[in-house]
Coordinates of C-alpha atoms in Angstrom, one line a residue:
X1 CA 0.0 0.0 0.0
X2 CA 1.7 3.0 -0.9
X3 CA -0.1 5.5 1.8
X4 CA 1.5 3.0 3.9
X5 CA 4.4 3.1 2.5
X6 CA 4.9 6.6 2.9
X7 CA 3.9 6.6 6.5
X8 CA 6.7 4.4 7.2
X9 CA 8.9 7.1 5.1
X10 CA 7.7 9.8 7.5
X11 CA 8.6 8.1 10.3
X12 CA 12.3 6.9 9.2
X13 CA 13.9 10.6 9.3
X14 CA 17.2 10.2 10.1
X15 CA 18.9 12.5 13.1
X16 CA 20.6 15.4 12.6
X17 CA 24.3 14.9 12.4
X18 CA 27.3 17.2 13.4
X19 CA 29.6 16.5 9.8
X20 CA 31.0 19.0 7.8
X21 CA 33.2 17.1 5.1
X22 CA 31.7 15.1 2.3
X23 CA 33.3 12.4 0.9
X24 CA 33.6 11.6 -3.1
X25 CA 33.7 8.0 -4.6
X26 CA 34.8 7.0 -8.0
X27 CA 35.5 3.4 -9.6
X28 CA 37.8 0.8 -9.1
X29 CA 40.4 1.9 -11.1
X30 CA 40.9 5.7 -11.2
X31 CA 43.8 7.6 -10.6
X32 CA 44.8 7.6 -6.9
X33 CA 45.6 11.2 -5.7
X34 CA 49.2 10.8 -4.2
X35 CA 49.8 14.3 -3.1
X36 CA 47.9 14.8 -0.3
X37 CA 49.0 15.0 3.0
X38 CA 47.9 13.2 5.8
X39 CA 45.5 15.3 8.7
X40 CA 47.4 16.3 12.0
X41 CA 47.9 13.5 14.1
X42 CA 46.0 11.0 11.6
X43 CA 43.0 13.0 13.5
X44 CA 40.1 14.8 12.0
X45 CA 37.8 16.6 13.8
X46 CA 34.8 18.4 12.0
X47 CA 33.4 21.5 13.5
X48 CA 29.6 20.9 15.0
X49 CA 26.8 21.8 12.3
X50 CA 23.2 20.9 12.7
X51 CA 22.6 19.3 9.4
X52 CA 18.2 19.8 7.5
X53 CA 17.0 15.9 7.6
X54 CA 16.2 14.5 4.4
X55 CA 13.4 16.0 3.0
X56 CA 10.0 13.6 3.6
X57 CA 7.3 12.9 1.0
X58 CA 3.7 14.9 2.8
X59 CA 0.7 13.0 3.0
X60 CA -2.4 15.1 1.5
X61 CA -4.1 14.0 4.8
X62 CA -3.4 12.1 8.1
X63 CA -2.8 8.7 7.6
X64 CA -4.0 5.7 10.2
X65 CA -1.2 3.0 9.2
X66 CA -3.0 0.4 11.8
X67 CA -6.3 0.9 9.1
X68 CA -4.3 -1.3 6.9
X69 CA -5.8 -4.6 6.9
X70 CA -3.1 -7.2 7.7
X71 CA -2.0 -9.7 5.2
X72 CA -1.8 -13.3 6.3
X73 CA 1.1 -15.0 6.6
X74 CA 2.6 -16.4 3.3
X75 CA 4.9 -19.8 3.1
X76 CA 5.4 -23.1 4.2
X77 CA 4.5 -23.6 7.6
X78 CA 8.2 -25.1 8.8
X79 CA 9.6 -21.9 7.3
X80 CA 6.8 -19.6 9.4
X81 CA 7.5 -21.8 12.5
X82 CA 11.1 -21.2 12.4
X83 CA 11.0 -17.0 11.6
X84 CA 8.2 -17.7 15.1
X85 CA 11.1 -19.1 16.7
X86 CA 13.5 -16.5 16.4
X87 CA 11.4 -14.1 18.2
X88 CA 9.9 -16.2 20.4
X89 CA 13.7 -16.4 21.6
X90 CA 14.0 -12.4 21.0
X91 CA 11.3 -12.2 23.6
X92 CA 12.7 -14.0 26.2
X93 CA 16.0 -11.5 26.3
X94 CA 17.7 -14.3 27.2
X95 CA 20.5 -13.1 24.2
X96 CA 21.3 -11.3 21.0
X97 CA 19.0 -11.8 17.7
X98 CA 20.6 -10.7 14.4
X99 CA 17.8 -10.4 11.8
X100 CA 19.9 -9.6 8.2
X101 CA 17.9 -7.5 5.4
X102 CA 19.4 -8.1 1.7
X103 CA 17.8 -6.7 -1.6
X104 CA 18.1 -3.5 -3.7
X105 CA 17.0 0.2 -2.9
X106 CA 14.4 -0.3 -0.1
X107 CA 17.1 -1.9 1.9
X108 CA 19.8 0.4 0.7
X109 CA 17.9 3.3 1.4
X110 CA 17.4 2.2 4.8
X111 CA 13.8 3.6 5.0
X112 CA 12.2 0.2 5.4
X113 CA 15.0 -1.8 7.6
X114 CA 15.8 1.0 9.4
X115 CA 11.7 1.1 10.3
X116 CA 11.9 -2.3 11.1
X117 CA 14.9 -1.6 13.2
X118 CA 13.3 0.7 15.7
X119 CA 10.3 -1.5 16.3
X120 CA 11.8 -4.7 17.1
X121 CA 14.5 -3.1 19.5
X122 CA 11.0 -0.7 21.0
X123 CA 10.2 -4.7 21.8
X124 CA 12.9 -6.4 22.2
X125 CA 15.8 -4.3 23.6
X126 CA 18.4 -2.5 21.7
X127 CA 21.4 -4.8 21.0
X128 CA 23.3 -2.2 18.5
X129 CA 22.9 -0.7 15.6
X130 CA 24.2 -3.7 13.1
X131 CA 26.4 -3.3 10.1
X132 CA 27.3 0.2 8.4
X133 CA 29.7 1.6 6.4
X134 CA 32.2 4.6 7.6
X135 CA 32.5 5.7 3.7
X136 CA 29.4 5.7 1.2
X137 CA 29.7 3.2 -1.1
X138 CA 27.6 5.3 -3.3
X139 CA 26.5 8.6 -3.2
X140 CA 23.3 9.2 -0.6
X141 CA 24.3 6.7 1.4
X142 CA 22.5 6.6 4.7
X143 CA 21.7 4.8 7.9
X144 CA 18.9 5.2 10.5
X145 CA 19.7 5.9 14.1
X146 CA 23.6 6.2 13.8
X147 CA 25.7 9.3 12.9
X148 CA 27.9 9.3 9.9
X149 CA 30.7 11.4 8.1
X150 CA 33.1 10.6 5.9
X151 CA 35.8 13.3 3.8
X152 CA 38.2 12.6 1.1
X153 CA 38.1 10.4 -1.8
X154 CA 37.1 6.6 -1.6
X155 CA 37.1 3.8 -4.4
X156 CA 33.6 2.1 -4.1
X157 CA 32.7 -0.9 -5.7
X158 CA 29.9 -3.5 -5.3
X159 CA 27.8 -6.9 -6.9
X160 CA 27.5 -6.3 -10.4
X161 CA 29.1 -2.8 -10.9
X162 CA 29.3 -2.5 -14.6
X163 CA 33.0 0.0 -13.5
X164 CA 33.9 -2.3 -11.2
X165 CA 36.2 -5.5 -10.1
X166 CA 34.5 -8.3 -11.0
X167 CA 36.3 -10.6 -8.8
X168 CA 33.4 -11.1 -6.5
X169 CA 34.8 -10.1 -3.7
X170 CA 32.9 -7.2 -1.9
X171 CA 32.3 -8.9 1.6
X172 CA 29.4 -9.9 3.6
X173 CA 27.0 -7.1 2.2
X174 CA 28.3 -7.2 -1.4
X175 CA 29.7 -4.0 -1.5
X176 CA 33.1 -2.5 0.2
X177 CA 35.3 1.1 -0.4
X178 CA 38.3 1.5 0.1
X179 CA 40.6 5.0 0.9
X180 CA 42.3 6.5 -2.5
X181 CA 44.6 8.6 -0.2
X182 CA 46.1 9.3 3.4
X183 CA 43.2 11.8 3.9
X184 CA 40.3 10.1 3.3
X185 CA 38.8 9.4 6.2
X186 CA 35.5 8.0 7.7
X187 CA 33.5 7.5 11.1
X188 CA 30.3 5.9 12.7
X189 CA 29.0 7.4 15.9
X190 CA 26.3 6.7 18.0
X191 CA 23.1 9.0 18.0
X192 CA 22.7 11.8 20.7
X193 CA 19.1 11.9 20.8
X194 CA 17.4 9.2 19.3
X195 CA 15.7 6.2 21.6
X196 CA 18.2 3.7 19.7
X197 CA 21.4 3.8 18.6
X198 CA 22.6 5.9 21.4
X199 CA 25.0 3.4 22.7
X200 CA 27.6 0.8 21.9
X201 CA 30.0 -1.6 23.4
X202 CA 31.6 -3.4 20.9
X203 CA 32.5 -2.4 16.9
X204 CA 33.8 -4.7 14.9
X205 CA 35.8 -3.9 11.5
X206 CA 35.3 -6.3 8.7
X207 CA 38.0 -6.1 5.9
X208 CA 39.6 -7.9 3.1
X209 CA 43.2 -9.4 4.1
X210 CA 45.5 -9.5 1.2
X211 CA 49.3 -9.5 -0.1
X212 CA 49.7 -5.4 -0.7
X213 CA 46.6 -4.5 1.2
X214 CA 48.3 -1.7 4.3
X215 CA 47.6 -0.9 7.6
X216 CA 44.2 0.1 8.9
X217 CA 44.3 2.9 11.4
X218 CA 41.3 2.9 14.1
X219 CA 40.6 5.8 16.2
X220 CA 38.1 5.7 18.9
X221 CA 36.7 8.7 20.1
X222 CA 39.5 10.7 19.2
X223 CA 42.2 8.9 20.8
X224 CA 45.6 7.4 19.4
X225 CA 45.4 5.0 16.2
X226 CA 44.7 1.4 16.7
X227 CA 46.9 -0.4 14.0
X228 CA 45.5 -3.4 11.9
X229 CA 47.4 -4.8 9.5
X230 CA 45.5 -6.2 6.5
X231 CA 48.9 -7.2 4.4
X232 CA 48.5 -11.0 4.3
X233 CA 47.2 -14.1 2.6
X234 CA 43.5 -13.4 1.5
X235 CA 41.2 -14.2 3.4
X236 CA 38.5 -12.6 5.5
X237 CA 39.7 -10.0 8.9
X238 CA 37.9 -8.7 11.7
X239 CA 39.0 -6.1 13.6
X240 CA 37.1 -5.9 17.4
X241 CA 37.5 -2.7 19.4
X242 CA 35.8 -3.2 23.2
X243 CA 34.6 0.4 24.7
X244 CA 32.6 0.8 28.0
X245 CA 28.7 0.5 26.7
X246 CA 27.7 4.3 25.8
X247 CA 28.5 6.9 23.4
X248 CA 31.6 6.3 21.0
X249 CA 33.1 7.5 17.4
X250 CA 35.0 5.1 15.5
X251 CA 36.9 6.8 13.0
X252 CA 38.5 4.9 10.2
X253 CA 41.5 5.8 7.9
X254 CA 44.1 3.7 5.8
X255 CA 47.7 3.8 4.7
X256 CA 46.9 1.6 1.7
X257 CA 43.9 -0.2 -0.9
X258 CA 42.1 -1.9 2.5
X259 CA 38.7 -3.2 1.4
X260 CA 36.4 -2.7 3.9
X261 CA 33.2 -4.0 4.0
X262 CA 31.8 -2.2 7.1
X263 CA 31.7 -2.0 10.6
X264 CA 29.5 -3.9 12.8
X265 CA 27.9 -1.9 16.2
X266 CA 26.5 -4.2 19.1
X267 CA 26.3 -4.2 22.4
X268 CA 26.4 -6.7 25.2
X269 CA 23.0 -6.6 26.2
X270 CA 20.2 -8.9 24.8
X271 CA 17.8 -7.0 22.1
X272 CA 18.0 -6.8 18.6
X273 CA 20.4 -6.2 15.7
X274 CA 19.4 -5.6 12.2
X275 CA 22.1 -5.5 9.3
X276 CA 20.5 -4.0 6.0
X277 CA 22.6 -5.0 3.2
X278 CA 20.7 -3.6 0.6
X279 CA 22.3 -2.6 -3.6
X280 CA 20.2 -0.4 -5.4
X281 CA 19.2 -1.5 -8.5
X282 CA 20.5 -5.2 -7.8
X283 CA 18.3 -8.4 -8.6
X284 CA 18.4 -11.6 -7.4
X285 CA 20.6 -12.7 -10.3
X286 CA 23.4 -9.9 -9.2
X287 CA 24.7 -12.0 -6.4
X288 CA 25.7 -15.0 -8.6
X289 CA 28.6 -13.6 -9.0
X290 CA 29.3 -13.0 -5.2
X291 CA 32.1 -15.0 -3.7
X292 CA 30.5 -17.8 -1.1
X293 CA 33.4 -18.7 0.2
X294 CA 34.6 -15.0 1.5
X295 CA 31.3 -14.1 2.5
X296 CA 30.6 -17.7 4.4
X297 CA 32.8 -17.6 7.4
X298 CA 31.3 -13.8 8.0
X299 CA 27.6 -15.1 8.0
X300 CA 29.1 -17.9 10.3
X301 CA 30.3 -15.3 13.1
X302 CA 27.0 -13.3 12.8
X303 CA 24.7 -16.4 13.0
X304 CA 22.1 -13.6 11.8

């Protein structure tokens, strides 16, 4: 229902956000800018500015979403019993429930999933945030309920990019970016304001290891770089950073072609996570050409 629809739209605005830098991407492939230096102190530190949310379609009148007549429940019953099970075990609290979105714009977006977020953790408990990405991997790129900024120039490149790779190899959400120069720079914080995503107690850095790859430099809240190098056989890296449970920045910068493929914001506490993973424009036959066996031991750690 497209009134519907829209309701939900209306009630997705994302938070205001305190960034002042905008990040470019480009293709695999185009020129690296070499001559840049790198910030201070590998630190960057944007100036507070109360950012207009994204602009929201109007309804010509108010809307009652709870007049939409539900639809029953479509499938086979073992595979309704087991999505039943999942939050029958959400609603006992009794631990963390990953729930993982994947399609094109409506998850990209993150209208829809990041709807979905908010009322499952109003129910459940707030367990983190789930998986984002410190640099757009396209431009618009947004997230519901988490603070982002990113400056510089990053390569971007995902499933079925007609400029891109082709070696399948984008990660556990089928897209990754990586920094084109020593100032490129990008961070996830937690909200300020919001009912969720206001706190966090663990972030974890997924990444591609691989021979030529260079050091990933973490920075949390500030503080001095946490060094992660991603110069090895390939193969899939996490990074985990611990922090007290509360408000934190993660900022992440590079001193070489690290693919990363997002970081991951949780807590200790049972509730809810949701990862959207969403490509616009992608269809079902875009992730045949996604690589399994990088993306399998990732799906293994989440359990989502």
């Amino acid at each position: 229902n497209a009134l519907a629809l829209l309701a939900l739209l209306k009630a997705g605005v994302p938070p205001t956000d305190e960034c002042t830098s905008r990040a470019s991407t480009r293709a695999p492939g185009s020129p690296v800018v070499t001559d840049v230096p790198p910030p201070p102190s590998a630190v960057v530190t944007p100036d507070p500015v109360a950012l207009l949310p994204v602009p929201n379609a109007e309804l010509s009148a108010p809307y009652d979403v709870s007049s939409v007549p539900l639809e029953p429940l479509r499938g086979r019953d073992i595979d309704i019993q087991r999505v039943r099970d999942v939050f029958l075990r959400a609603a006992a609290r009794q631990s963390i429930t990953r729930v993982a979105f994947y399609g094109a714009s409506h998850v990209a977006g993150e209208f829809f999933t990041g709807q979905v977020r908010r009322l499952l953790q109003e129910r459940f408990g707030d367990a983190g945030h789930g998986l984002v990405m410190p640099a757009p991997p396209w431009k618009g790129y947004r997230a519901s309920d988490v603070n982002l900024c990113a400056g510089g120039t990053w390569y971007s490149d995902h499933v079925d990019r007609r400029d891109g790779r082709k070696d399948g190899r984008h990660g556990p959400a089928g897209f990754e970016v990586s920094a084109a120069d020593l100032a490129s720079f990008g961070w996830v914080q937690t909200t300020k304001s919001n009912p969720q995503g206001r706190a966090v107690s663990r972030l974890e850095v997924a990444y591609l290891r691989e021979p030529g790859a260079g050091t990933l430099r973490l920075l949390v809240d500030g503080g001095a770089p946490l060094e992660v190098d991603a110069d090895g056989e390939r193969g899939p890296g996490m990074a985990r950073v611990i922090v007290p449970d509360g408000p934190h920045r993660l900022q992440v910068m590079a001193d070489g072609p690290v693919r990363l493929y997002g970081v991951y914001m949780e807590r200790d506490t049972p509730g809810v996570v949701v990862d959207a993973a969403g490509v616009s424009g992608r269809t079902a036959s875009s992730w045949l050409e996604w690589d399994m066996d990088l993306v399998a031991p990732y799906l293994a750690r989440r359990t989502p």
